[in-house]
Structures are given as structure tokens and as C-alpha cells.
XYZ file of C-alpha atoms in Angstrom:
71
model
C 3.424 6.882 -3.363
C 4.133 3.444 -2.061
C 2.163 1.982 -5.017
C 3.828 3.819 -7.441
C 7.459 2.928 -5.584
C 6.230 -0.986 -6.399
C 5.966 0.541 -9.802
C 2.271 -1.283 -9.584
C -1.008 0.196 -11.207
C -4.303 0.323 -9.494
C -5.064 -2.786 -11.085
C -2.027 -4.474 -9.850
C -2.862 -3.186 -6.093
C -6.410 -4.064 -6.041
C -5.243 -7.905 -7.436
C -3.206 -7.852 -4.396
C -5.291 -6.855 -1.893
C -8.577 -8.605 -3.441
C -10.176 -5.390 -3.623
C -11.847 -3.701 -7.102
C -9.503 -1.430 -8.666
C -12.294 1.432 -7.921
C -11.537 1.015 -4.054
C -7.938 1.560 -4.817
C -9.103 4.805 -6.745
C -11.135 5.558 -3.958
C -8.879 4.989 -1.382
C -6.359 7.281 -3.531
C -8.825 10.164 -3.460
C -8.976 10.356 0.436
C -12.841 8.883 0.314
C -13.797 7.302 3.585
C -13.159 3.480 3.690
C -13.675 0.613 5.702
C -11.094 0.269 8.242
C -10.512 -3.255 6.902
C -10.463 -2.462 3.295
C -7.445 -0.375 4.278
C -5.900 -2.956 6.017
C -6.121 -5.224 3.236
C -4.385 -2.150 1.086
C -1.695 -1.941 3.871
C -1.145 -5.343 3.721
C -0.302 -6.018 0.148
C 2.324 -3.132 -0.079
C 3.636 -4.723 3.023
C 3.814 -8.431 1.525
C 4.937 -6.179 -1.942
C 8.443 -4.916 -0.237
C 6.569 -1.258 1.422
C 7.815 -0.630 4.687
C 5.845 2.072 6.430
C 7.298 4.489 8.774
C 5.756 6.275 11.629
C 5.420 9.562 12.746
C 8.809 11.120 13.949
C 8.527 14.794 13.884
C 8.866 14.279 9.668
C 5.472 13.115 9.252
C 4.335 9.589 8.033
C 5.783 8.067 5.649
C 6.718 5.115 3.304
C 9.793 3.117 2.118
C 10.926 0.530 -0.323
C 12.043 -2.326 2.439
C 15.918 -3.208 2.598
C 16.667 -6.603 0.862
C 17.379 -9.398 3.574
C 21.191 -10.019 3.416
C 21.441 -14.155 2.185
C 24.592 -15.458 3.685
């Protein structure tokens, strides 16, 4: 979802996060990863404009981030 929100492909994730486009897919498919491969993955969303939101009775989730106001 958040990936797809950056309107980025798998390719454009695993760039990045300096991954291989086949950890994204596998990552994607729920397989079991490295904690710090999914760090990496959390942190280029993050640095893409992903803001993720924790648990508040709704469940987990993710948002595009508001734009910083310029004055």
C-alpha cells in the first residue's frame, strides 16, 4: 500500500532501499525477512513522503506525509 501510494514499482523501492527487487517481492508476500532488510524498506518510504501510523484500536496503518508549510 505505501509503495503503491508513492506510485513506485518494486524496482523503484528496492533502488531505494538498496535491496534486490526480489526482497521487495518477498517482503510483499509476507516471507520472513531480516529484521534489517525491513528496516531498510521502512526507511525509504519514510525518506519517500510514507508516514506510518501505529496501532490505535484501527489497526496499523500508512499515510502519504503532510507537505511542510514554507513560510
Amino acid at each position: 500500500m505505501a509503495r503503491i501510494a508513492l506510485n513506485w514499482g518494486t524496482r523503484d523501492l528496492a533502488r531505494n532501499a538498496g535491496v534486490s527487487p526480489d526482497t521487495v517481492a518477498r517482503f510483499e508476500r509476507g516471507d520472513q525477512l531480516k529484521p534489517q532488510t525491513i528496516e531498510l524498506l521502512r526507511a525509504a518510504l519514510e525518506s519517500g513522503g510514507i508516514e506510518f501510523i501505529p496501532e490505535n484500536g484501527g489497526g496499523v496503518g500508512a499515510r502519504l506525509k503532510k507537505p511542510s508549510s514554507i513560510e
